[in-house]
Coordinates of C-alpha atoms in Angstrom, one line a residue:
M1 CA 0.2 0.2 0.4
N2 CA 1.4 3.3 -1.1
A3 CA 1.3 7.0 0.3
T4 CA -1.1 8.1 -2.0
H5 CA -3.4 5.1 -1.7
E6 CA -3.5 5.9 2.1
L7 CA -3.8 10.1 1.7
S8 CA -6.9 9.5 -1.1
D9 CA -9.2 8.6 2.1
H10 CA -7.8 10.7 4.4
L11 CA -8.4 13.4 1.7
E12 CA -12.0 12.1 1.1
A13 CA -12.7 12.2 4.8
S14 CA -11.7 15.7 5.2
E15 CA -14.8 16.4 3.1
N16 CA -17.3 14.3 4.6
I17 CA -16.4 15.5 7.7
A18 CA -16.7 19.2 6.9
N19 CA -20.1 18.7 5.8
V20 CA -20.9 17.0 9.2
S21 CA -19.8 19.5 11.4
Q22 CA -22.4 21.9 8.8
L23 CA -25.4 19.7 9.9
A24 CA -24.4 20.1 13.6
G25 CA -25.1 23.9 12.9
V26 CA -21.1 25.6 13.6
V27 CA -18.9 27.0 11.4
A28 CA -17.1 24.3 8.5
S29 CA -15.0 22.2 11.3
L30 CA -12.0 19.8 10.9
P31 CA -10.2 17.3 13.2
Q32 CA -6.3 18.2 14.5
S33 CA -4.8 14.5 13.6
A34 CA -6.1 11.4 12.6
S35 CA -4.8 7.7 13.2
T36 CA -5.5 4.7 11.4
T37 CA -4.6 1.0 10.4
H38 CA -4.5 0.1 7.3
Y39 CA -4.8 -3.3 5.9
G40 CA -4.3 -5.7 2.7
A41 CA -6.2 -7.0 0.7
D42 CA -7.2 -9.7 2.6
G43 CA -9.0 -6.8 4.7
K44 CA -7.2 -8.5 7.9
Q45 CA -3.8 -7.9 8.1
I46 CA -2.7 -4.9 8.8
A47 CA -0.4 -3.6 6.2
S48 CA 0.5 0.5 7.7
Y49 CA -0.4 2.5 10.6
S50 CA -0.8 5.8 10.1
K51 CA -0.9 9.6 11.5
T52 CA -2.7 13.0 9.6
S53 CA -2.5 16.2 10.5
Y54 CA -5.1 18.6 9.2
A55 CA -3.9 21.5 11.7
N56 CA -2.4 23.7 9.0
L57 CA -5.7 23.4 6.3
K58 CA -8.0 25.9 5.3
L59 CA -11.2 25.4 5.1
S60 CA -14.2 28.1 3.7
P61 CA -17.2 28.4 6.0
Q62 CA -19.2 26.1 3.9
G63 CA -16.9 23.3 3.7
D64 CA -14.5 23.2 1.3
I65 CA -10.6 23.3 1.6
Q66 CA -8.8 26.5 0.0
G67 CA -5.3 25.8 1.0
G68 CA -2.7 24.6 3.8
T69 CA -1.4 21.9 3.9
L70 CA -2.0 18.1 4.8
S71 CA 0.9 16.4 6.2
H72 CA 1.0 12.3 7.1
S73 CA 3.1 10.1 7.5
A74 CA 2.6 6.3 7.9
T75 CA 5.0 2.6 9.8
D76 CA 4.8 -0.6 9.1
A77 CA 2.8 -3.5 11.9
N78 CA 6.2 -3.9 13.6
G79 CA 7.0 0.6 14.0
N80 CA 9.2 1.3 11.5
A81 CA 8.6 4.3 9.8
L82 CA 7.6 4.1 4.9
N83 CA 7.0 7.3 4.4
S84 CA 5.9 10.2 4.7
S85 CA 4.5 12.9 3.1
T86 CA 2.6 17.3 2.4
L87 CA 0.2 18.2 0.2
A88 CA 0.0 21.2 -0.4
F89 CA -3.4 23.0 -1.6
A90 CA -4.7 25.7 -3.6
N91 CA -8.3 26.4 -5.2
G92 CA -9.9 23.8 -3.4
N93 CA -7.5 20.7 -4.5
V94 CA -4.3 19.2 -4.2
A95 CA -1.8 22.0 -6.1
T96 CA 2.1 19.2 -5.4
A97 CA 2.5 16.4 -2.7
K98 CA 6.2 15.4 -1.7
T99 CA 6.9 12.5 -1.0
Q100 CA 9.9 10.6 1.4
I101 CA 10.6 7.0 1.6
N102 CA 12.2 5.4 3.4
N103 CA 14.7 2.3 3.4
R104 CA 12.6 -0.7 4.6
F105 CA 16.2 -2.7 5.5
A106 CA 18.6 0.5 6.6
S107 CA 17.2 4.1 8.1
G108 CA 17.7 6.9 6.8
V109 CA 15.9 8.3 2.9
A110 CA 15.5 6.0 0.5
K111 CA 13.9 8.0 -2.3
Q112 CA 12.0 11.6 -2.4
V113 CA 9.2 12.1 -5.0
E114 CA 7.6 15.4 -6.4
A115 CA 3.6 15.0 -7.4
D116 CA 2.1 18.5 -9.5
F117 CA -1.4 18.2 -10.1
S118 CA -2.0 21.6 -12.0
N119 CA -2.9 19.6 -15.4
V120 CA -5.8 17.5 -13.2
K121 CA -9.4 18.1 -13.5
W122 CA -10.8 16.9 -10.6
T123 CA -14.1 15.4 -9.5
P124 CA -16.6 15.7 -6.6
A125 CA -15.6 12.4 -4.4
T126 CA -11.7 14.1 -4.9
T127 CA -10.4 11.4 -7.6
I128 CA -9.0 12.7 -10.5
H129 CA -11.3 13.1 -13.6
S130 CA -8.5 13.4 -16.4
G131 CA -5.2 15.1 -17.1
Q132 CA -2.0 14.1 -16.1
V133 CA 0.1 14.3 -13.2
K134 CA 3.5 15.4 -13.4
F135 CA 6.6 13.2 -11.0
T136 CA 9.4 13.3 -10.4
S137 CA 11.6 11.3 -8.3
R138 CA 15.5 12.0 -6.8
R139 CA 17.8 10.0 -4.2
G140 CA 17.1 10.1 -0.9
D141 CA 20.9 10.6 0.0
S142 CA 22.4 13.7 -2.3
Q143 CA 18.8 14.2 -3.8
T144 CA 20.3 13.8 -7.5
L145 CA 17.8 13.9 -9.7
R146 CA 16.3 9.6 -10.8
S147 CA 13.5 10.3 -13.1
D148 CA 11.0 11.9 -13.7
G149 CA 7.5 11.9 -16.4
V150 CA 4.3 12.0 -15.9
V151 CA 1.4 9.5 -15.6
T152 CA -2.3 10.7 -17.8
Y153 CA -5.7 9.6 -16.2
A154 CA -8.8 9.8 -19.2
N155 CA -12.1 8.6 -17.8
E156 CA -11.4 9.0 -13.8
L157 CA -9.4 5.8 -14.5
I158 CA -4.7 5.4 -14.9
T159 CA -4.1 5.5 -18.9
S160 CA -0.7 5.8 -19.6
G161 CA 2.5 6.8 -18.1
S162 CA 6.3 8.1 -19.1
F163 CA 9.3 8.7 -17.3
R164 CA 12.7 9.1 -18.9
H165 CA 16.0 8.1 -16.3
Y166 CA 19.0 9.6 -16.0
S167 CA 22.3 8.3 -15.4
P168 CA 24.6 8.3 -13.7
E169 CA 22.0 9.8 -11.5
G170 CA 21.5 13.8 -12.3
Q171 CA 24.8 14.4 -13.5
G172 CA 25.2 12.4 -17.1
G173 CA 21.4 13.1 -18.9
V174 CA 19.0 11.0 -19.5
E175 CA 20.4 7.6 -19.6
G176 CA 17.0 5.5 -21.3
Y177 CA 12.7 6.1 -21.0
T178 CA 9.8 3.3 -19.8
D179 CA 6.2 3.8 -21.1
I180 CA 3.9 1.9 -19.5
D181 CA 0.2 0.6 -20.9
Y182 CA -2.8 0.7 -18.1
S183 CA -5.8 -0.4 -20.9
N184 CA -5.2 -3.6 -20.1
T185 CA -5.8 -3.1 -16.9
K186 CA -8.8 -3.9 -14.4
F187 CA -9.3 -1.6 -11.7
V188 CA -12.2 -0.8 -8.8
G189 CA -11.6 2.8 -7.8
D190 CA -7.8 3.4 -7.2
R191 CA -6.6 -0.3 -6.6
I192 CA -6.0 -2.9 -9.6
I193 CA -7.5 -6.2 -9.1
G194 CA -6.6 -8.5 -12.5
G195 CA -5.1 -7.9 -15.8
Y196 CA -2.6 -6.9 -17.0
F197 CA 0.1 -4.0 -18.0
S198 CA 2.7 -3.6 -20.9
V199 CA 5.9 -1.9 -19.8
S200 CA 8.2 -0.5 -22.9
S201 CA 11.8 0.1 -21.9
K202 CA 14.3 2.2 -24.4
N203 CA 17.7 3.6 -24.3
A204 CA 18.4 7.0 -24.5
A205 CA 17.8 7.5 -28.4
R206 CA 14.5 6.0 -27.4
A207 CA 15.9 2.7 -29.4
E208 CA 13.8 -0.4 -27.8
N209 CA 15.4 -2.3 -24.9
S210 CA 12.6 -4.8 -23.7
Q211 CA 9.0 -4.8 -24.1
S212 CA 6.9 -6.5 -20.5
N213 CA 3.4 -7.6 -19.7
V214 CA 2.9 -7.4 -15.8
F215 CA -0.2 -9.7 -15.1
M216 CA -1.7 -9.0 -11.5
N217 CA -3.5 -11.1 -9.4
A218 CA -7.0 -10.6 -7.6
S219 CA -5.2 -9.3 -4.8
G220 CA -3.0 -6.3 -6.4
A221 CA -0.1 -8.2 -6.1
I222 CA 2.0 -8.8 -9.7
D223 CA 0.9 -12.8 -10.7
Q224 CA 3.4 -12.9 -13.5
I225 CA 5.6 -11.1 -15.9
H226 CA 6.3 -11.7 -19.8
T227 CA 9.5 -10.1 -21.0
K228 CA 10.9 -9.8 -24.7
N229 CA 14.2 -8.9 -24.8
F230 CA 16.3 -6.3 -28.0
D231 CA 18.9 -5.3 -29.0
P232 CA 19.3 -1.5 -29.6
A233 CA 20.4 -1.5 -32.3
S234 CA 19.2 -4.0 -34.7
A235 CA 15.3 -4.6 -32.9
A236 CA 16.3 -8.6 -33.6
M237 CA 15.4 -10.0 -30.3
K238 CA 17.4 -11.3 -27.8
S239 CA 16.1 -13.4 -25.7
Q240 CA 12.2 -14.2 -23.6
V241 CA 11.8 -14.2 -20.7
L242 CA 9.0 -16.0 -18.0
T243 CA 9.0 -14.4 -14.6
E244 CA 6.2 -16.5 -12.4
F245 CA 4.9 -15.6 -9.1
Q246 CA 2.6 -18.1 -8.0
N247 CA 4.8 -19.5 -5.3
T248 CA 5.8 -16.6 -3.6
Q249 CA 4.4 -15.0 -0.6
F250 CA 3.3 -11.3 -0.4
N251 CA 2.9 -9.4 2.2
A252 CA -0.2 -6.9 2.8
R253 CA 1.1 -4.0 1.3
N254 CA 2.5 -6.1 -1.4
E255 CA 5.6 -6.7 -1.2
I256 CA 7.2 -9.8 -1.4
D257 CA 7.6 -11.6 1.8
G258 CA 8.7 -14.8 1.2
G259 CA 8.4 -17.5 -1.1
E260 CA 9.9 -18.5 -4.7
A261 CA 10.4 -16.6 -7.9
H262 CA 10.9 -17.9 -10.4
Y263 CA 12.5 -17.1 -14.0
S264 CA 12.9 -18.9 -17.4
I265 CA 15.4 -17.1 -20.3
S266 CA 14.8 -18.8 -23.9
D267 CA 16.4 -17.0 -27.2
P268 CA 13.8 -16.1 -29.7
N269 CA 13.4 -19.3 -30.9
G270 CA 11.4 -20.9 -27.5
V271 CA 15.2 -23.2 -27.0
L272 CA 15.7 -22.8 -22.8
Q273 CA 18.7 -21.6 -22.1
N274 CA 17.9 -21.4 -18.3
K275 CA 16.4 -21.1 -15.2
T276 CA 16.3 -19.1 -12.0
V277 CA 14.6 -19.8 -8.9
V278 CA 14.7 -16.6 -6.0
T279 CA 14.3 -17.5 -2.6
Y280 CA 12.9 -15.3 0.0
Q281 CA 12.9 -15.0 3.3
N282 CA 11.9 -11.5 5.7
G283 CA 11.0 -10.0 2.9
V284 CA 15.1 -10.7 0.9
P285 CA 16.4 -13.1 -1.0
S286 CA 18.3 -15.6 0.4
N287 CA 20.1 -17.3 -2.5
T288 CA 19.5 -18.1 -5.8
V289 CA 19.8 -21.5 -7.4
T290 CA 20.0 -20.7 -11.9
Q291 CA 20.2 -24.3 -14.5
N292 CA 22.1 -22.8 -18.1
Y293 CA 20.9 -25.0 -20.5
A294 CA 22.7 -26.2 -24.0
N295 CA 20.2 -28.9 -26.2
N296 CA 17.6 -29.4 -23.8
Q297 CA 20.4 -30.5 -21.2
V298 CA 21.5 -29.4 -17.8
L299 CA 24.7 -27.8 -18.6
S300 CA 26.1 -26.2 -15.6
K301 CA 24.4 -25.2 -12.3
V302 CA 24.9 -21.1 -11.0
V303 CA 24.4 -21.1 -7.0
S304 CA 24.8 -17.1 -5.0
S305 CA 23.9 -16.5 -1.1
Y306 CA 23.0 -13.4 0.3
E307 CA 24.0 -14.8 3.2
G308 CA 24.3 -11.3 5.9
A309 CA 24.1 -9.1 2.4
T310 CA 21.6 -5.8 2.8
F311 CA 19.4 -5.2 0.4
D312 CA 18.2 -1.5 -0.6
N313 CA 14.1 -0.6 -2.1
E314 CA 14.4 -2.3 -5.8
L315 CA 15.9 -5.7 -3.5
R316 CA 19.1 -5.3 -5.5
A317 CA 22.1 -6.3 -2.9
I318 CA 24.3 -2.8 -1.6
N319 CA 26.9 -2.4 0.6
S320 CA 27.7 -6.7 1.0
T321 CA 29.5 -8.7 -0.9
V322 CA 27.8 -12.7 -2.4
H323 CA 29.6 -15.5 -3.0
T324 CA 28.7 -17.6 -5.9
R325 CA 29.2 -20.9 -7.0
E326 CA 29.6 -22.1 -10.4
Y327 CA 28.8 -26.6 -10.6
N328 CA 29.6 -28.9 -13.5
A329 CA 26.6 -30.6 -15.0
A330 CA 28.3 -33.7 -12.6
E331 CA 27.7 -31.2 -9.9
K332 CA 31.4 -30.4 -9.9
L333 CA 32.6 -27.4 -8.5
M334 CA 34.5 -26.1 -11.5
S335 CA 34.5 -22.0 -9.8
M336 CA 34.0 -19.8 -6.9
T337 CA 33.5 -15.7 -6.8
D338 CA 32.2 -13.1 -4.6
A339 CA 30.9 -9.9 -6.1
S340 CA 31.0 -6.7 -3.6
Y341 CA 28.5 -3.9 -4.0
N342 CA 28.5 -0.2 -3.3
A343 CA 25.8 1.8 -1.5
S344 CA 23.7 2.1 -4.5
G345 CA 24.1 -1.5 -5.3
A346 CA 27.1 -1.5 -8.6
P347 CA 29.8 -3.8 -8.3
T348 CA 33.0 -2.1 -6.7
K349 CA 34.6 -5.5 -7.0
I350 CA 34.7 -8.6 -8.2
Q351 CA 37.3 -12.2 -7.7
S352 CA 37.1 -15.2 -8.9
R353 CA 38.9 -18.7 -9.0
T354 CA 38.5 -21.4 -11.6
L355 CA 39.0 -24.7 -10.5
D356 CA 40.0 -28.2 -12.4
P357 CA 36.6 -29.8 -11.5
D358 CA 38.1 -33.2 -11.2
T359 CA 41.1 -32.3 -8.1
Q360 CA 39.1 -29.1 -7.1
T361 CA 43.1 -27.8 -7.9
P362 CA 42.9 -23.6 -8.2
L363 CA 43.8 -22.4 -11.5
F364 CA 42.8 -18.8 -12.3
L365 CA 42.4 -15.6 -9.8
I366 CA 40.4 -13.5 -12.3
E367 CA 40.1 -9.4 -10.3
T368 CA 37.8 -6.8 -11.7
D369 CA 38.5 -3.3 -10.1
Y370 CA 35.7 -1.3 -10.6
A371 CA 36.6 1.9 -8.7
N372 CA 36.5 3.5 -12.1
T373 CA 33.7 2.9 -14.0
Q374 CA 30.4 4.7 -13.9
F375 CA 26.5 3.2 -13.8
N376 CA 23.5 3.7 -15.3
Y377 CA 20.2 3.4 -13.2
R378 CA 20.1 -0.6 -14.3
R379 CA 23.6 -1.1 -13.0
K380 CA 24.7 -1.6 -16.6
P381 CA 28.1 0.5 -17.0
I382 CA 28.7 3.4 -18.7
G383 CA 31.8 5.5 -19.1
G384 CA 34.8 4.7 -17.3
H385 CA 37.4 1.7 -17.1
A386 CA 37.4 -1.6 -14.5
K387 CA 40.7 -3.0 -14.2
I388 CA 41.5 -5.7 -14.7
T389 CA 43.9 -8.7 -13.3
T390 CA 43.8 -12.3 -14.6
T391 CA 46.5 -14.4 -12.3
N392 CA 47.9 -18.0 -12.5
L393 CA 47.3 -19.0 -9.6
K394 CA 50.4 -23.1 -10.5
D395 CA 53.1 -20.6 -11.6
S396 CA 51.7 -16.5 -10.4
S397 CA 52.2 -15.2 -13.0
S398 CA 49.4 -12.1 -14.4
I399 CA 48.4 -10.3 -17.3
E400 CA 46.6 -6.8 -16.8
T401 CA 44.4 -5.4 -18.6
I402 CA 41.8 -1.9 -18.9
K403 CA 37.9 -2.5 -19.9
T404 CA 36.8 1.2 -21.3
F405 CA 33.1 1.5 -21.0
T406 CA 31.0 4.3 -22.8
S407 CA 28.0 5.1 -23.9
P408 CA 27.6 7.1 -27.0
T409 CA 23.5 8.0 -26.9
A410 CA 23.8 9.3 -23.5
A411 CA 25.7 12.4 -24.8
S412 CA 23.0 13.4 -27.8
A413 CA 19.8 12.8 -25.0
T414 CA 19.5 16.3 -23.1
A415 CA 18.4 17.0 -26.5
H416 CA 15.2 15.1 -26.5
A417 CA 14.0 15.3 -22.6
E418 CA 11.8 17.7 -23.1
E419 CA 10.0 15.8 -26.3
L420 CA 7.7 13.7 -23.0
M421 CA 7.1 16.7 -21.2
A422 CA 6.3 19.6 -23.9
M423 CA 3.0 19.0 -24.7
P424 CA 1.3 18.0 -22.0
T425 CA -3.3 16.5 -22.7
Q426 CA -5.1 19.1 -21.9
P427 CA -7.8 17.8 -19.8
S428 CA -11.8 17.8 -20.6
A429 CA -14.1 19.6 -18.2
P430 CA -16.6 16.5 -16.7
Q431 CA -20.2 17.5 -15.1
Y432 CA -21.9 16.4 -12.3
L433 CA -25.1 16.9 -11.1
T434 CA -26.1 17.1 -7.0
H435 CA -28.9 16.2 -5.9
T436 CA -30.2 16.4 -2.5
S437 CA -33.4 15.5 0.1
T438 CA -34.3 14.7 3.5
M439 CA -35.9 11.9 5.1
K440 CA -38.5 12.0 7.4
N441 CA -40.4 9.7 10.0
A442 CA -44.6 9.5 10.1
E443 CA -44.6 12.3 12.7
G444 CA -42.9 14.7 10.1
Q445 CA -38.7 14.3 11.9
T446 CA -35.7 14.8 9.8
T447 CA -33.9 11.5 10.0
A448 CA -31.0 11.9 6.9
Y449 CA -30.4 13.5 4.6
K450 CA -29.1 12.2 1.7
K451 CA -26.7 14.0 -1.4
T452 CA -26.0 12.0 -4.7
I453 CA -23.9 13.5 -7.0
T454 CA -24.4 11.8 -10.8
R455 CA -22.1 12.0 -13.6
S456 CA -22.7 13.3 -17.5
D457 CA -24.2 10.5 -18.4
G458 CA -26.6 9.9 -15.2
S459 CA -24.0 7.2 -14.1
L460 CA -23.6 7.6 -10.2
L461 CA -20.2 9.1 -8.4
K462 CA -21.3 9.1 -5.1
T463 CA -23.7 8.9 -2.2
V464 CA -23.7 10.3 1.3
V465 CA -26.1 9.7 3.4
T466 CA -26.6 11.6 7.0
N467 CA -28.4 10.2 9.3
V468 CA -29.2 12.4 12.4
T469 CA -31.4 12.0 15.9
D470 CA -32.8 15.5 16.8
D471 CA -30.9 17.8 14.6
K472 CA -27.6 16.5 15.0
P473 CA -25.6 14.4 12.9
T474 CA -24.7 11.0 14.3
S475 CA -23.7 8.2 11.5
V476 CA -22.8 9.2 8.3
A477 CA -22.5 6.2 5.0
V478 CA -20.2 7.0 1.9
T479 CA -20.7 5.2 -1.5
L480 CA -18.8 6.1 -4.0
Y481 CA -18.7 4.1 -7.6
A482 CA -16.1 3.3 -9.8
A483 CA -15.7 4.6 -13.3
D484 CA -18.3 2.3 -14.7
G485 CA -21.2 3.7 -12.4
K486 CA -22.1 0.7 -10.9
T487 CA -19.4 -0.9 -9.3
V488 CA -18.6 0.1 -5.6
A489 CA -15.4 1.3 -5.1
K490 CA -15.4 2.3 -1.5
T491 CA -17.6 3.0 1.2
Y492 CA -16.9 4.9 4.4
A493 CA -18.8 4.4 8.0
M494 CA -18.5 7.3 9.6
D495 CA -19.7 7.3 13.5
V496 CA -20.2 11.0 14.8
S497 CA -21.7 9.9 18.3
G498 CA -18.5 11.2 19.4
I499 CA -18.6 14.2 18.3
A500 CA -19.9 17.0 21.2
V501 CA -21.0 20.9 19.9
S502 CA -20.3 24.3 22.2
G503 CA -20.1 27.3 22.4
G504 CA -19.6 26.8 18.5
K505 CA -16.6 24.9 17.9
V506 CA -16.6 21.1 18.0
S507 CA -15.1 18.5 20.1
G508 CA -14.3 14.7 21.1
A509 CA -13.4 12.0 18.4
M510 CA -15.0 9.9 15.5
K511 CA -14.4 6.9 13.9
I512 CA -14.4 6.1 10.4
T513 CA -14.6 2.7 8.8
T514 CA -13.6 2.5 5.3
K515 CA -13.7 -0.4 2.9
F516 CA -12.9 -2.1 -0.3
R517 CA -16.2 -2.4 -2.9
G518 CA -17.7 -2.4 0.6
Q519 CA -16.8 -5.5 1.8
T520 CA -13.4 -5.3 2.5
L521 CA -12.0 -3.5 5.5
S522 CA -9.7 -1.1 4.1
S523 CA -8.8 0.6 7.2
E524 CA -10.0 2.2 10.7
S525 CA -9.2 5.9 11.9
T526 CA -10.3 7.5 14.6
L527 CA -9.6 11.5 14.2
E528 CA -9.3 13.1 17.1
F529 CA -11.0 17.4 17.2

């Protein structure tokens, strides 16, 4: 569960809370803070806890958010900090958002993401109708630029994303592009419930590196990835990769928690080249086993151990050494490799010893030093050089060679950098109709107020039913509908019986229960006035 998903509940709640306070006969009010428990797709496992501060939001007398900021922070079920966000409002809607995403397995900030909502149209349900959200991502430690791009919405659904990646992270121009197509993805509200999205990766010259279809399950976790890799120079297919997560366990935030992931690589004709099984424990890789094939027979086996390694949020080994052993088809040891990685996950030094598989006698030691190498965001060398020293262990003689790396497209990448953002999509202007009604009992006393918001085609967007006793609100039921106008996307049940009004001021606490599709528990919040 990400910060944006969590905040959508609080934005929706802020509007309804202000409306409730109006019905109580006081100036529209917001709580000072909220404490929330968020649940995973099963409605049972705790995904995170969050704190939200409304203290700096500014309301109009009518209850609309006029400006100010809303701050939010989240921790996992064990109290480890996940993220913190600040949303700035202008003209009643979110204008910008800044989120710091913490390292999952270490202290400190992994990256900072900024979002610009100035080119979107909003619905009265505080969701995006259409337009583009601009994103910028920076490293948490150095603030150097990692990527930027846009996510496009149409008719209340995400339709596409386009991003450009900078390497070496803010210093060398655009290194590559990623385009995402969500036209085959199944959404209910802001959640993925199946289908697949397509990802195209290109180099700085926009030549294709790979094309992937990422298949999702009903819980919003990855099920399979089908990838085709290409030679950017010739556009010829190099390989096909099938990644399967059916034996992988995910936590309540849909992050890998344990189990196995399976990878199969085939040539362009579908002939199997290798199979890899990655085993996970406590959310990180523990070991990998790769079987290499030739003529449908196992040629060799490579085993890597991550014992004692640390990882970043992309599950890349950082500040660690990974130990790899290669065996032939007869299970005899052929080589031993130890690879050290820096804080960015790029290799710093690799030492490899080859052995005679029959006698286990060491033959050669090959040391590769990457101290003077620049790497891109995929940890591929794009500049500088590596020093390779090969030592014959029988007579201690050695040969030193220098391997130089170049990135021929990086220099011209800046000239193409603006095309991603040059012509933003102009969002359409959605139209909505609001109808309000009052329900009374046989004695003519008001029992509830109902507000219904419909789209231009008459389909439902949102309903709000406020139950009252003696003209005092007691509970509120809010229903949000998906883009089809029929499917219930989310419901909010608000218990306002703990709210007191005195001297035109609101005090006390209220509780909000949010359910996905109106059935599965999504979150429980307590808001303090």
